[in-house]
PDB file of C-alpha atoms in Angstrom:
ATOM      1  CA  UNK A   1     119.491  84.622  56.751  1.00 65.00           C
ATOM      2  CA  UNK A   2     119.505  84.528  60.630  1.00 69.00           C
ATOM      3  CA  UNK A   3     120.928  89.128  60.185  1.00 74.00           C
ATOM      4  CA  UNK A   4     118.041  88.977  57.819  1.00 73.00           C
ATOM      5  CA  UNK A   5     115.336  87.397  60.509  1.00 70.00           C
ATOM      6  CA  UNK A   6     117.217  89.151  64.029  1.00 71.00           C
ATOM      7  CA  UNK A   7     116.815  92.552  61.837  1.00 76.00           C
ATOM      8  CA  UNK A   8     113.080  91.666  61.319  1.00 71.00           C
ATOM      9  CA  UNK A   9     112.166  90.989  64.384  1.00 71.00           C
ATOM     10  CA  UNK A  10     113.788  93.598  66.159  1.00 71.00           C
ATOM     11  CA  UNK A  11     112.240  96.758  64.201  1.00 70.00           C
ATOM     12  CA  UNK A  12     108.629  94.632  64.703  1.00 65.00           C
ATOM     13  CA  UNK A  13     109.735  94.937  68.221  1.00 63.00           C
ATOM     14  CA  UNK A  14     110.679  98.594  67.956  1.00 61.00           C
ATOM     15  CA  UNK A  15     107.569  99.374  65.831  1.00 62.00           C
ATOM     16  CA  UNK A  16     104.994  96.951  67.600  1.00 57.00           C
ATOM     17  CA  UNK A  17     101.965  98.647  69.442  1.00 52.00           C
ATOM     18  CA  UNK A  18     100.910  97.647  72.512  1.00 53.00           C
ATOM     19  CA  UNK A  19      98.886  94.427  72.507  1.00 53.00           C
ATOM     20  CA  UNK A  20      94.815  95.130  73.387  1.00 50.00           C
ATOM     21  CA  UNK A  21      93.774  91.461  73.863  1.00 50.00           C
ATOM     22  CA  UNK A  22      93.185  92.536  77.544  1.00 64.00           C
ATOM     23  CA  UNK A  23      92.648  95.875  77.314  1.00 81.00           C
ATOM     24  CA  UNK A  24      90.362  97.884  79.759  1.00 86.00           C
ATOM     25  CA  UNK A  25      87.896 100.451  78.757  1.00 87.00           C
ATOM     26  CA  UNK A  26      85.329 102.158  80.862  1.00 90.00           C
ATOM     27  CA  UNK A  27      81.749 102.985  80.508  1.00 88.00           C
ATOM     28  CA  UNK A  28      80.059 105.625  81.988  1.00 89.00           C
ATOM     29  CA  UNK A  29      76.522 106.901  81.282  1.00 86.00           C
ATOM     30  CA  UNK A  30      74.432 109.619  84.061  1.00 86.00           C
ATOM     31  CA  UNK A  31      70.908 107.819  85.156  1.00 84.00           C
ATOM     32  CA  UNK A  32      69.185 110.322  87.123  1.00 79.00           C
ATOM     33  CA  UNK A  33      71.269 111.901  89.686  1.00 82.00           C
ATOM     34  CA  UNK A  34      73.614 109.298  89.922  1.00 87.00           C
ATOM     35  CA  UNK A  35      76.621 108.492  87.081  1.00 90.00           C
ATOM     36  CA  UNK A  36      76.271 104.421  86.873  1.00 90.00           C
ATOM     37  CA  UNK A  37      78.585 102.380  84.311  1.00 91.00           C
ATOM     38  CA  UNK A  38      80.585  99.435  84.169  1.00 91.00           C
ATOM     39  CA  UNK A  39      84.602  98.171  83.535  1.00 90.00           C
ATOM     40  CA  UNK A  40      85.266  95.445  80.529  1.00 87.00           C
ATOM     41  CA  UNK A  41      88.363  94.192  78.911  1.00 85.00           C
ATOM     42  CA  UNK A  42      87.907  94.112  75.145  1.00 78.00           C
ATOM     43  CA  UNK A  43      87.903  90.275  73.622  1.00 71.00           C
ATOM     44  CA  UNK A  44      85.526  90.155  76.830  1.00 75.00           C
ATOM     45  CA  UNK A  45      85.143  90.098  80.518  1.00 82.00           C
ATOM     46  CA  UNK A  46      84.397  92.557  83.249  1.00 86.00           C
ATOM     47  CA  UNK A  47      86.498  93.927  85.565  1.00 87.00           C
ATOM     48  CA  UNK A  48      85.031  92.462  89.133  1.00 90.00           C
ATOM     49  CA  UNK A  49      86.333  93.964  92.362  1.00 91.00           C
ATOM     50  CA  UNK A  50      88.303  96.619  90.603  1.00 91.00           C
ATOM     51  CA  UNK A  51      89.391  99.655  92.451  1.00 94.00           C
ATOM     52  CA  UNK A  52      88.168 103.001  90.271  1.00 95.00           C
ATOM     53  CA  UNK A  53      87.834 106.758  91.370  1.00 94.00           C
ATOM     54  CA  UNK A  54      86.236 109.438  90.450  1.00 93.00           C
ATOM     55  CA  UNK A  55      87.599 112.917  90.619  1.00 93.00           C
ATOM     56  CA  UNK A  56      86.827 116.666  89.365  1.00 90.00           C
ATOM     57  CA  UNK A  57      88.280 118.526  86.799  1.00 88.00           C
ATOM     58  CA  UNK A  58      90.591 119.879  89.403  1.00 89.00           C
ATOM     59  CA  UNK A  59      91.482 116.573  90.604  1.00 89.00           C
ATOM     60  CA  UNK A  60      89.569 115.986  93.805  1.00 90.00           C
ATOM     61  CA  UNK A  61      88.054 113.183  94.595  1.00 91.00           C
ATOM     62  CA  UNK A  62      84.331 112.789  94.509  1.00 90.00           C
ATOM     63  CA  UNK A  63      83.839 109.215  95.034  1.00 92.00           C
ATOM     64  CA  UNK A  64      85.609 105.993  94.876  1.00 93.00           C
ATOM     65  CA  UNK A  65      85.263 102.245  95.878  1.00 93.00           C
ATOM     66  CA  UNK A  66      85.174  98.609  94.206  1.00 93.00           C
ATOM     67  CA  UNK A  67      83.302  97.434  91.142  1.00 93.00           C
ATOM     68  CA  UNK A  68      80.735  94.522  91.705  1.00 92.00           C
ATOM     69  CA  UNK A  69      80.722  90.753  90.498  1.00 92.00           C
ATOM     70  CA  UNK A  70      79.577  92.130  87.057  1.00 90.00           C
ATOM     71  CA  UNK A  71      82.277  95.191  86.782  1.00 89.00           C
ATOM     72  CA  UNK A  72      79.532  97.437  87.449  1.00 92.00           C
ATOM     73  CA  UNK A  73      79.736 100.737  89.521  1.00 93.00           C
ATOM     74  CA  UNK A  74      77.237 103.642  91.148  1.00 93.00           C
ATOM     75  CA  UNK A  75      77.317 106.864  92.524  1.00 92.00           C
ATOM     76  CA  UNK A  76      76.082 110.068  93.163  1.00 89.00           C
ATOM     77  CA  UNK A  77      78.245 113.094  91.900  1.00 86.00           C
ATOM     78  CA  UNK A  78      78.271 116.283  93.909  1.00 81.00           C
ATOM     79  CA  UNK A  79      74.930 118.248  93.629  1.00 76.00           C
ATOM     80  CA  UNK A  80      75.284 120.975  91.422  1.00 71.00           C
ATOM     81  CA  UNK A  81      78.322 119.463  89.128  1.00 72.00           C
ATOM     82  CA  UNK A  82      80.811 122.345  89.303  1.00 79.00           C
ATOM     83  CA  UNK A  83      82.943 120.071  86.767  1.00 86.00           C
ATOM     84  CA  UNK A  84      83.274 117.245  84.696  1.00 89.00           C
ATOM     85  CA  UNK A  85      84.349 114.210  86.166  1.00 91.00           C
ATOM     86  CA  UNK A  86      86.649 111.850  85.145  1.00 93.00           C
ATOM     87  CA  UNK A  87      85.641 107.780  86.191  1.00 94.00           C
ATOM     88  CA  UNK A  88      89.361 105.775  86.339  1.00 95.00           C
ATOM     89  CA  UNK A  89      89.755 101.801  86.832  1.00 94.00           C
ATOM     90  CA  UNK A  90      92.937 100.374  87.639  1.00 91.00           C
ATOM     91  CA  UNK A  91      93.182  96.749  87.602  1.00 89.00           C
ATOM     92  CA  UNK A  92      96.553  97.216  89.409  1.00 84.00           C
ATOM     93  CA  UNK A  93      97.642  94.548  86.806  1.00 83.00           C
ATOM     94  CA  UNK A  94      98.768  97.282  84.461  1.00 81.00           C
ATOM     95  CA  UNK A  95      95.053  98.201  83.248  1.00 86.00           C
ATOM     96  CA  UNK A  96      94.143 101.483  83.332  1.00 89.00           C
ATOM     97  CA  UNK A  97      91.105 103.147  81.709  1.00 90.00           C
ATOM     98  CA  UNK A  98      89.186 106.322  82.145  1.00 91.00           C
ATOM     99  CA  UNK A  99      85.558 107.589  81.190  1.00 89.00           C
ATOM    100  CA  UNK A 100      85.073 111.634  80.809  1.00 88.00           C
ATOM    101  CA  UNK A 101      81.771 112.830  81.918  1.00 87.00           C
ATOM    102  CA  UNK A 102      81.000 116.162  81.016  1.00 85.00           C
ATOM    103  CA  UNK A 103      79.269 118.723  83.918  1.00 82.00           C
ATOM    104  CA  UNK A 104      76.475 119.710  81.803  1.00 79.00           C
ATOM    105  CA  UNK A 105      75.325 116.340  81.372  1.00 79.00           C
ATOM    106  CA  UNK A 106      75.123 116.185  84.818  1.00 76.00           C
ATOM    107  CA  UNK A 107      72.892 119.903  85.233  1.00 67.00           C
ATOM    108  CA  UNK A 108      76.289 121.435  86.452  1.00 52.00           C
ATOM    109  CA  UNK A 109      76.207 124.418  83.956  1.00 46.00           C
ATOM    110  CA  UNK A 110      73.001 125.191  82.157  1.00 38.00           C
ATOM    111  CA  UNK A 111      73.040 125.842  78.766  1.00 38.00           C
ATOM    112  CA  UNK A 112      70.285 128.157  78.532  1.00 38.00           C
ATOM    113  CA  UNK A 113      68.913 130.120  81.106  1.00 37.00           C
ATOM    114  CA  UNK A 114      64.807 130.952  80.365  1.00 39.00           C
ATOM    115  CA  UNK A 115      63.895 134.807  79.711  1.00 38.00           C
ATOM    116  CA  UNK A 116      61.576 136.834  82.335  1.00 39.00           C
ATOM    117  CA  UNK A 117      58.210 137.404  80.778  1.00 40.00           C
ATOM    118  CA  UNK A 118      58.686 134.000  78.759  1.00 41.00           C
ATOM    119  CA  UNK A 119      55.857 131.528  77.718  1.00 42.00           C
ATOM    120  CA  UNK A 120      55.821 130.060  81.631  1.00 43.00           C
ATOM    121  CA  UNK A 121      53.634 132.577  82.681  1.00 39.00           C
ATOM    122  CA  UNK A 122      51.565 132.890  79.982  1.00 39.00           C
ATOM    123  CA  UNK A 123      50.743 128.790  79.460  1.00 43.00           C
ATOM    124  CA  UNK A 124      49.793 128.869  83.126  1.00 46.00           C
ATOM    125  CA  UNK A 125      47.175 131.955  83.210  1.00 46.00           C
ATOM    126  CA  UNK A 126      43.425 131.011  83.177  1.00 48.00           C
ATOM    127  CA  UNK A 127      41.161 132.170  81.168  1.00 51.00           C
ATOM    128  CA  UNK A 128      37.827 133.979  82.516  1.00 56.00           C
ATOM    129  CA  UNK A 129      35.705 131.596  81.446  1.00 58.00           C
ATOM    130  CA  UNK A 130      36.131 128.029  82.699  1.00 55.00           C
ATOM    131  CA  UNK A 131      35.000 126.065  79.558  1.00 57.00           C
ATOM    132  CA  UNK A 132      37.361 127.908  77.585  1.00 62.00           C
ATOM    133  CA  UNK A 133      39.779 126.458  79.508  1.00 60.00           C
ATOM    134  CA  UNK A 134      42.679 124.481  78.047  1.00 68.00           C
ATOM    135  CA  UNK A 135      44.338 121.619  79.442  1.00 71.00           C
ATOM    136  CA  UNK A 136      47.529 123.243  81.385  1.00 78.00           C
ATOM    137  CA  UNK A 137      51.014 122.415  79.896  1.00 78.00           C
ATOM    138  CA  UNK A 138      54.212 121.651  81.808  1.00 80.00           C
ATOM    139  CA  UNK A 139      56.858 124.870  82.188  1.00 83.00           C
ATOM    140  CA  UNK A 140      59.590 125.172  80.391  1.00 83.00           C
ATOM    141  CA  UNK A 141      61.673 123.773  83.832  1.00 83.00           C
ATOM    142  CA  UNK A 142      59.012 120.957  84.289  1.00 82.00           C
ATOM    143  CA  UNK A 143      59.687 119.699  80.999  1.00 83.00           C
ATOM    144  CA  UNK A 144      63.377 119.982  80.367  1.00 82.00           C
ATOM    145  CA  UNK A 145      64.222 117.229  82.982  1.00 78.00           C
ATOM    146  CA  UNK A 146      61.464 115.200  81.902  1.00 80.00           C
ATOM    147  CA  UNK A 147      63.363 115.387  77.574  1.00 84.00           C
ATOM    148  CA  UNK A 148      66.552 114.685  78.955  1.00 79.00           C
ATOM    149  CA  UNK A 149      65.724 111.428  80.906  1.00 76.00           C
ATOM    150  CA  UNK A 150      63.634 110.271  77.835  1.00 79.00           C
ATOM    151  CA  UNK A 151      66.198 110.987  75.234  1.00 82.00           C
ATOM    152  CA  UNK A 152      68.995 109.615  77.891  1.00 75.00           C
ATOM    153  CA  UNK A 153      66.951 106.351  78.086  1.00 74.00           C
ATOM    154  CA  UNK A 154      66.816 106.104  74.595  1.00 78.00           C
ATOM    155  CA  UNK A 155      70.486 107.140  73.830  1.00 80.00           C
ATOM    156  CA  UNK A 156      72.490 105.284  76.518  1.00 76.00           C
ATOM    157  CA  UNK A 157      72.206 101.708  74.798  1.00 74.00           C
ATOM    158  CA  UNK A 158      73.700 103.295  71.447  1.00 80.00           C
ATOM    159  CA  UNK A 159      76.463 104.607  73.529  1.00 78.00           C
ATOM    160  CA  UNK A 160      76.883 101.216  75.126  1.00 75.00           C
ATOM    161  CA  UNK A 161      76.833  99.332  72.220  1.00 76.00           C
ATOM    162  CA  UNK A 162      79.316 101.779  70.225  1.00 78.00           C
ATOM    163  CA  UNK A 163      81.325 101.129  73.082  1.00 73.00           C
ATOM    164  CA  UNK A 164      81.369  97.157  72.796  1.00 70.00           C
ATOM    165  CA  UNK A 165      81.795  97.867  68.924  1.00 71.00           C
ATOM    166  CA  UNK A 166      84.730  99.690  69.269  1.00 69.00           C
ATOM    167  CA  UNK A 167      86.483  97.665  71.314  1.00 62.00           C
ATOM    168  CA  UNK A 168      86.221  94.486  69.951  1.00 62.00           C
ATOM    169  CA  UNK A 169      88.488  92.782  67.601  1.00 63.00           C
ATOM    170  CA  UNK A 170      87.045  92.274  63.832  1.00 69.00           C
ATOM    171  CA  UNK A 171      87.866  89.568  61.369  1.00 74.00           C
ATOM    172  CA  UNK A 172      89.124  92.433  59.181  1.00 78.00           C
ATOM    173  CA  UNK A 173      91.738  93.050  61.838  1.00 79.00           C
ATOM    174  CA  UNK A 174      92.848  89.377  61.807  1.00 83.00           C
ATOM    175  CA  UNK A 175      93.269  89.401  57.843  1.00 87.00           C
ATOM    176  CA  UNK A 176      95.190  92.752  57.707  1.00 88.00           C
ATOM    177  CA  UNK A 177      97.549  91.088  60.577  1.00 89.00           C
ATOM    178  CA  UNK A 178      97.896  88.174  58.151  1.00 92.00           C
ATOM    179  CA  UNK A 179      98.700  89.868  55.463  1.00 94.00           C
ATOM    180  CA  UNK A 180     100.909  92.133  56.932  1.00 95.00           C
ATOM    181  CA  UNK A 181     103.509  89.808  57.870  1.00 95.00           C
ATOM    182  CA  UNK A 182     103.283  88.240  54.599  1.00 96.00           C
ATOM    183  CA  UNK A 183     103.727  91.916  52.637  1.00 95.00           C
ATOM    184  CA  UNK A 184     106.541  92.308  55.588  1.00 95.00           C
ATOM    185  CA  UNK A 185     108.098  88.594  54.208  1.00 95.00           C
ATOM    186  CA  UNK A 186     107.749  89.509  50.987  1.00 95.00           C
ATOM    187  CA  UNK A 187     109.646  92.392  50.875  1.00 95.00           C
ATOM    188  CA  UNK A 188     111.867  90.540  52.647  1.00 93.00           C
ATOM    189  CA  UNK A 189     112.505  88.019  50.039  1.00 94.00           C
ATOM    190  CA  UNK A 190     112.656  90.073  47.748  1.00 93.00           C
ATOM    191  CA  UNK A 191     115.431  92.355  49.622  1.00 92.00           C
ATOM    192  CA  UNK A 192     117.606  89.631  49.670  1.00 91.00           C
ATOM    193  CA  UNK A 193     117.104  88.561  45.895  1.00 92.00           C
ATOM    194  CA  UNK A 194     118.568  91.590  44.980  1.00 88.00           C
ATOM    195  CA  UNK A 195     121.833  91.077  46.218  1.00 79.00           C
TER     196      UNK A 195
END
């Protein structure tokens, strides 16, 4: 019985994943100009006065410093984004976690560039006669920034709440821990009733 339990327990030890009751993950999201976002361990808590950096996809810094009282941190990439940038905390505990954020979120790259002779020019022209006139619409570069803040603002608390979803433990995790040490015992048992 005690080969039986020593054998057990060592291949759970051999096999056994780290534990994420305190794990860190980061958040990042860009507001504006500026990439804002915060540090949490899952099962929760924030990381305060955390150091994290920020460097380029070449591994340059761009900006470090210390998370505030709510985990929270701020700053203002490089203008244009050459790269993405990579957001790691360090807890110096053992906790490390990274966010990605790519450079064409940040208007590093642009994904489209506009055609000469496109609709710019001709939503802008006035007519000859002023009471044919119709209300002027925003360029094409007018309006782009204006869609991507909007659809940021309305995006960025899905992301954060996928976030908080993912890294939380479920009930469903609990019961398949339960009953995985009891399949684990009972093929255990039933090892040893076969000899």
């Amino acid at each position: 019985m005690m080969r039986f339990l020593f054998i057990a327990l060592a291949s759970l030890a051999l096999f056994a994943s780290p534990a994420n009751a305190h794990k860190l993950k980061v958040f990042a999201t860009v507001k504006g100009d500026h990439i804002a976002g915060y540090a949490f361990f899952i099962g929760g808590g924030r990381a305060q006065g955390t150091k994290w950096i920020a460097k380029d996809a070449s591994g340059a810094i761009v900006a470090e410093g210390t998370t505030d009282m709510e985990g929270t941190y701020d700053f203002a990439p490089p203008n244009p984004a050459s790269s993405d940038i990579t957001i790691t905390v360090n807890t110096q505990e053992g906790h490390i976690a990274s966010a990605h954020v790519a450079a064409d979120r940040l208007g590093g790259t642009s994904m489209h560039t506009p055609q000469t002779g496109s609709q710019d020019n001709v939503l802008q022209t006035s007519p000859a006669n002023p009471a044919e006139a119709k209300p002027q619409l925003p360029s094409t570069s007018q309006l782009e920034p204006m869609i991507e803040a909007a659809v940021q603002r309305q995006v960025e608390p899905l992301l954060e709440r996928i976030e908080q979803m993912d890294s939380h433990m479920r009930f469903t995790d609990i019961i398949s821990g339960i009953f995985l040490i009891i399949g684990l015992a009972g093929i255990g048992l039933w090892a040893r009733s076969r000899r």
